XYZ file of C-alpha atoms in Angstrom:
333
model
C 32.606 -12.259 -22.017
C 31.523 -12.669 -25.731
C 33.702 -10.503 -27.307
C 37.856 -9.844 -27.617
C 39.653 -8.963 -24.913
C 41.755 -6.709 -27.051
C 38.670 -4.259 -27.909
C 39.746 -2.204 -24.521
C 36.302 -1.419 -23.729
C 34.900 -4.857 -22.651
C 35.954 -4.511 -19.010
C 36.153 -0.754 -18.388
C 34.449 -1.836 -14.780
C 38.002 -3.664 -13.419
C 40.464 -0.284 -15.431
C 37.995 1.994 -13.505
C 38.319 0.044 -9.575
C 41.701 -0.313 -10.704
C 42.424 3.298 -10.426
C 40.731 4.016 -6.815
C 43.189 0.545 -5.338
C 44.940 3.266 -2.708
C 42.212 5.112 -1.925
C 41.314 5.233 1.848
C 37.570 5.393 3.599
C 34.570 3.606 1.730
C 35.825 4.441 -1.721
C 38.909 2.023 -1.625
C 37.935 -0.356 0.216
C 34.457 -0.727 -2.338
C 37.636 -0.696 -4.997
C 39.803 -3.290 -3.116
C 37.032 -6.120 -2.457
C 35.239 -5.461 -6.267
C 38.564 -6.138 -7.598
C 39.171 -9.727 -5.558
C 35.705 -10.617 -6.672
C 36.728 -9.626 -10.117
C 39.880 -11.552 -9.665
C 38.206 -14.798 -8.375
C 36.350 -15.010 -11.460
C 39.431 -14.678 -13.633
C 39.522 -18.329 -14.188
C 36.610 -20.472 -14.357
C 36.917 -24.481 -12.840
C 36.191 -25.894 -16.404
C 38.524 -23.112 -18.102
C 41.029 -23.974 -15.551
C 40.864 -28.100 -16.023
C 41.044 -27.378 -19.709
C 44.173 -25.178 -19.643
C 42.065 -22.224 -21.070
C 41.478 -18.433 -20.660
C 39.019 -16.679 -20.012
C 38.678 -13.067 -21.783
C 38.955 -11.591 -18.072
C 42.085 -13.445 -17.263
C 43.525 -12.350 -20.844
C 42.073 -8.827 -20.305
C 44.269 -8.479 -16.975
C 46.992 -9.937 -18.304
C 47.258 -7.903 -21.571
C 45.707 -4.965 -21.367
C 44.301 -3.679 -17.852
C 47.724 -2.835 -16.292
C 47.248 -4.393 -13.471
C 50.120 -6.089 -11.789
C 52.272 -2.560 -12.936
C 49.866 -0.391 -11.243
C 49.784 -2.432 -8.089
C 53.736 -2.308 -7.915
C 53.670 1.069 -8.873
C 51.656 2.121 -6.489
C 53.571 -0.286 -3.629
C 56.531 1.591 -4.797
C 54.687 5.212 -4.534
C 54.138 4.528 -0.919
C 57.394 3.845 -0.053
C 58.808 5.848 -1.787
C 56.693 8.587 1.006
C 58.807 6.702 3.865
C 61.082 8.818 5.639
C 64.482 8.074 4.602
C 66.020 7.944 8.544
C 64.903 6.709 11.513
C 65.340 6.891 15.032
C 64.112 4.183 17.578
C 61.987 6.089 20.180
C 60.066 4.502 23.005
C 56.142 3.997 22.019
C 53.220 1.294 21.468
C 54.077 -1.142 19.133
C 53.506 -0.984 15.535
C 51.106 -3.595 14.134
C 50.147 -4.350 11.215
C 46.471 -3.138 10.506
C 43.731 -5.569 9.653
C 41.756 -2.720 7.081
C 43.059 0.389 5.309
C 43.523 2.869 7.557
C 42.937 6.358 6.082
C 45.343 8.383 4.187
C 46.147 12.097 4.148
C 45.253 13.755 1.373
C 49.249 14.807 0.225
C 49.851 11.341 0.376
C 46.908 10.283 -2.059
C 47.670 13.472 -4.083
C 51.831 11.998 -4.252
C 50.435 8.467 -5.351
C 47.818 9.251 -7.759
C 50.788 11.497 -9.007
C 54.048 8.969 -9.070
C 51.095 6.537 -11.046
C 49.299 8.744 -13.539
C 50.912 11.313 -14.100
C 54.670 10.440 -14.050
C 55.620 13.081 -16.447
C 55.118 16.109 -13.737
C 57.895 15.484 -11.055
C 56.937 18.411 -9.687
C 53.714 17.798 -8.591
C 55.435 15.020 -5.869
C 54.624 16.407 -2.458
C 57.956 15.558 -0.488
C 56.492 14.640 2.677
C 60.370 13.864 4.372
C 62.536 16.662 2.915
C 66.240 15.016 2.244
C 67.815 17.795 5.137
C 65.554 16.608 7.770
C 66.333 14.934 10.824
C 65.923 11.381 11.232
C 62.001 10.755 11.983
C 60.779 8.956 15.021
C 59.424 5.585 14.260
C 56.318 6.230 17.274
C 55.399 9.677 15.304
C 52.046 9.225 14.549
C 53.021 10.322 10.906
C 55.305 8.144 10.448
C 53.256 5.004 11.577
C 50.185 6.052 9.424
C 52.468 6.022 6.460
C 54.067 2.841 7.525
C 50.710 1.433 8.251
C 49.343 2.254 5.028
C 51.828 0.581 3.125
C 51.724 -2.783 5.087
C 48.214 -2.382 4.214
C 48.565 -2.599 0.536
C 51.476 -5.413 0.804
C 48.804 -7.109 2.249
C 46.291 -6.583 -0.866
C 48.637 -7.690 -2.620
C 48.498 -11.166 -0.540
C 45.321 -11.252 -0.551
C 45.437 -11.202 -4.525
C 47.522 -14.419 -4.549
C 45.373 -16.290 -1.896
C 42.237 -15.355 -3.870
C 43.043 -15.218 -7.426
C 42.645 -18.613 -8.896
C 44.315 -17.902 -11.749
C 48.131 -18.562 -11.704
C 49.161 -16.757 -14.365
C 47.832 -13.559 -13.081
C 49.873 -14.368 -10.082
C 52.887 -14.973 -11.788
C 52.571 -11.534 -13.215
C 51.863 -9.966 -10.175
C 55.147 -11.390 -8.462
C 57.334 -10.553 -11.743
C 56.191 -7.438 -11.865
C 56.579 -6.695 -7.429
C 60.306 -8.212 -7.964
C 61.014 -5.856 -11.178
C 59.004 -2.657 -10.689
C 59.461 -3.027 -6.742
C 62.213 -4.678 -5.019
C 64.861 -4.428 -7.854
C 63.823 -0.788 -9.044
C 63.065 1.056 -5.524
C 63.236 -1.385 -2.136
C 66.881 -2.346 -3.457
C 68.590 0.687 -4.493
C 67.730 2.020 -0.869
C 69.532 -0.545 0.844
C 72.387 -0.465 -1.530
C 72.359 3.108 0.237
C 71.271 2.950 3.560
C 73.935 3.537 6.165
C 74.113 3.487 10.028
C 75.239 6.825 10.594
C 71.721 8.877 9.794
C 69.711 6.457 10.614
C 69.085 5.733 6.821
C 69.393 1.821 7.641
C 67.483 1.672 10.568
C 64.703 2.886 8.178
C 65.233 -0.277 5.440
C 65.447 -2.650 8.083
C 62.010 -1.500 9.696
C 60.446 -1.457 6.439
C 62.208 -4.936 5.724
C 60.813 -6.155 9.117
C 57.233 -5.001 8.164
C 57.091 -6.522 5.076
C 58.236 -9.943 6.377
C 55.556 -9.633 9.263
C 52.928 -9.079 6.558
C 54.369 -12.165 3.971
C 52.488 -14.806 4.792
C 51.771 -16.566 1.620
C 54.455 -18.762 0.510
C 55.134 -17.221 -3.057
C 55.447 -13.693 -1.532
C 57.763 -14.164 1.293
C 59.707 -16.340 -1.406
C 59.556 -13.553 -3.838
C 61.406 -11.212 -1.487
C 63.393 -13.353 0.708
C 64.880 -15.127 -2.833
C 65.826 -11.754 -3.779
C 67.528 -9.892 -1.282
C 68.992 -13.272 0.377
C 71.433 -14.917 -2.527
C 73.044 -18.308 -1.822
C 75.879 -18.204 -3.768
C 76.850 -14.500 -1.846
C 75.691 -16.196 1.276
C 77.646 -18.966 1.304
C 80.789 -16.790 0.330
C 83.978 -16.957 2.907
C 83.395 -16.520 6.287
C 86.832 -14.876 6.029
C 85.448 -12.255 3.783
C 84.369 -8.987 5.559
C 80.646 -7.910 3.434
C 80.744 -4.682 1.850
C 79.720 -1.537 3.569
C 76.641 0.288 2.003
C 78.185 3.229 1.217
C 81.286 1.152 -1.300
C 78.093 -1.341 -2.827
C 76.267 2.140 -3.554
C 78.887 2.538 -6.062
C 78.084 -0.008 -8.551
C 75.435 0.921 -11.192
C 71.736 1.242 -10.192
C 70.412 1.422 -13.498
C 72.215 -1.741 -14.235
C 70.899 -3.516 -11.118
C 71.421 -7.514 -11.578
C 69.305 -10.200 -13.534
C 67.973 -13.244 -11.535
C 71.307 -15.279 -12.050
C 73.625 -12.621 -10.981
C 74.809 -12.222 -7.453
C 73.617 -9.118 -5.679
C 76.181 -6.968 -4.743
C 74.472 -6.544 -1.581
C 72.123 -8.946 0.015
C 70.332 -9.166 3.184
C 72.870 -11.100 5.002
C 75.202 -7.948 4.293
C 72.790 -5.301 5.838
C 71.856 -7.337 8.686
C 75.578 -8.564 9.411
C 77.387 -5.028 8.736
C 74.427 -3.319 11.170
C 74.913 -5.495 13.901
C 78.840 -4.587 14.133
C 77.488 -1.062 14.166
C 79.783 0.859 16.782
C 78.014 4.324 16.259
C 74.617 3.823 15.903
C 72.610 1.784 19.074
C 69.316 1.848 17.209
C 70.728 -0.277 14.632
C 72.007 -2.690 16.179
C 68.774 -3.698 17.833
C 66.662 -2.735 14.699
C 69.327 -5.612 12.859
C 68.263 -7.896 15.957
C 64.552 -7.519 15.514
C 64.532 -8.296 11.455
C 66.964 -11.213 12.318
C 64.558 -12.287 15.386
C 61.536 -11.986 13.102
C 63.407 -14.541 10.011
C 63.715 -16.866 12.565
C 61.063 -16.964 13.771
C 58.434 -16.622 11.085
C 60.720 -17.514 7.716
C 63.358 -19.738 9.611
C 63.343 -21.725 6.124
C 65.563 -18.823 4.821
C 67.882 -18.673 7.889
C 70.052 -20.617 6.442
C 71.123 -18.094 4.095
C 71.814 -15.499 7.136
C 73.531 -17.470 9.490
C 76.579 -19.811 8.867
C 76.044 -23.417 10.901
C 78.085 -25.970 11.773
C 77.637 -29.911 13.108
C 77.786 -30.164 16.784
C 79.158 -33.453 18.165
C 77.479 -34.415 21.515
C 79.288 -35.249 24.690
C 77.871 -37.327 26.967
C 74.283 -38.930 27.307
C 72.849 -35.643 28.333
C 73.285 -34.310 24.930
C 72.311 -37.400 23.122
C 69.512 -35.269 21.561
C 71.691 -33.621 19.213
C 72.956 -36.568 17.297
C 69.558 -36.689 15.657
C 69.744 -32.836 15.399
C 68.213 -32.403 12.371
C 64.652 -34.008 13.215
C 64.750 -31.402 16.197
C 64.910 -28.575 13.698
C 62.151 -30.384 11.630
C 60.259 -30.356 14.002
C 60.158 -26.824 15.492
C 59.500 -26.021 11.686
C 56.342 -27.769 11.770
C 55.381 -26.214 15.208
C 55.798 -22.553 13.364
C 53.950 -23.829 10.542
């Protein structure tokens, strides 16, 4: 640590784990748990209480790449999700305590998307665009699925682990820029419920949720797609369909003060009037079960409420309804 941080030689250890972070087996996971020990000595206690950096911390902040590579690479593996899905009966997905292993095409189409973005060509397309809408119990499909909650879930273990908060505050900026506003977004601006293209967003939706435990992450994406100001728009007001908010610009998606064209609220609210597609509907049900449930401090930004006035002593609960609510928070909590 005696030298600049600038050299780009002084930690050619943390460039070189960097670039195995996806790998599957013994290699990535050696990768993965070097790089949180690496991370956890970003910031020392008496650098810290000083308001200092250390050359590490500056090192990943400057010049390693690091929070672009790991939202890169986030945004490589979904970018291997099949783009429709069908709801077929099967075990239940879960949402893997290690990294499972990956096929080799999908390493090959990550280590591609990442380092090499230059060749297009060399992207294996694992879910061709003419191809029917995938079953969500293929095994295929759940290894893929599995192997990107897995790296969400680096990803929180990064912001539980990393003392440094600048280095965090990176990461996030960069998984809102590079992730959710460049790829996750402009396939739910997209997604419809005829071909199953919705059913898709909202499973991948529901899987990130399940994995966003940490506070800053589920707040990163749920303070994205969910917008108050479209939220709390006119009940009167029916939300746009997919297909008419695919319209507007992608490459000029909006800044942080500008009102999505699109949020969350939209998707779930347009899917669950779906009057062709079945597997929708209850796919819509399931994300919106799962925000209650696990980020009900967002449901208010889904769901329009209104005061109930009791009647009688046998509702005489409800005139204190808001401790009621305070407290099933705290039970979830």
């Amino acid at each position: 640590e005696g030298g600049t941080a600038t050299s780009g030689f002084e930690f050619l250890l943390f460039s070189h784990l960097l670039r195995f972070v996806h790998r599957d087996g013994e290699v990535g996971d050696t990768a993965r748990t070097s790089l949180l020990f690496l991370l956890e000595l970003a910031t020392t206690k008496i650098m810290a209480s000083t308001g200092g950096n250390t050359a590490l911390e500056m090192f990943i902040l400057e010049d390693s790449g690091f929070s672009a590579i790991l939202s890169a690479t986030l945004g490589a593996m979904y970018s291997q999700l099949p783009r429709s899905l069908r709801v077929t009966t099967g075990p239940a997905a879960v949402i893997p305590e290690s990294f499972p292993s990956y096929s080799a095409d999908l390493q090959n189409a990550i280590e591609s998307s990442i380092f090499s973005a230059n060749d297009q060509h060399s992207l294996a397309e694992r879910w061709p665009e003419d191809r029917a809408p995938v079953s969500s119990s293929s095994p295929e499909f759940r290894a893929c699925l599995s192997s990107f909650a897995s790296l969400l879930s680096f990803i929180q273990d990064i912001l539980y682990r990393c003392p440094s908060a600048h280095v965090c505050a990176q990461l996030l900026s960069n998984l809102r820029n590079n992730f959710l506003q460049a790829i996750l977004y402009p396939s739910l601006l997209e997604s419809s419920d005829t071909d199953g293209s919705s059913v898709a967003v909202m499973r991948y939706l529901e899987t990130m949720l399940h994995v966003a435990r940490h506070e800053d992450l589920a707040s990163a994406i749920m303070d994205f797609l969910t917008d108050e100001g479209s939220a709390n728009s006119s009940a009167s007001a029916s939300p746009p369909l997919p297909e008419q908010a695919a319209q507007m610009s992608i490459d000029n998606l909006p800044e942080t003060n500008v009102l999505l064209p699109f949020t969350l609220r939209d998707l779930v609210y347009t899917n669950l009037q779906s009057s062709v597609s079945m597997d929708a509907v209850v796919t819509a049900l399931n994300l919106l079960r799962l925000i209650l449930s696990k980020h009900c401090r967002y449901s208010s930004r889904l769901i329009e409420t209104e005061r109930v006035q009791p009647s009688g002593l046998a509702n005489s609960w409800m005139t204190n309804y808001t401790v009621a609510i305070d407290i099933h928070r705290q039970e979830l909590e």
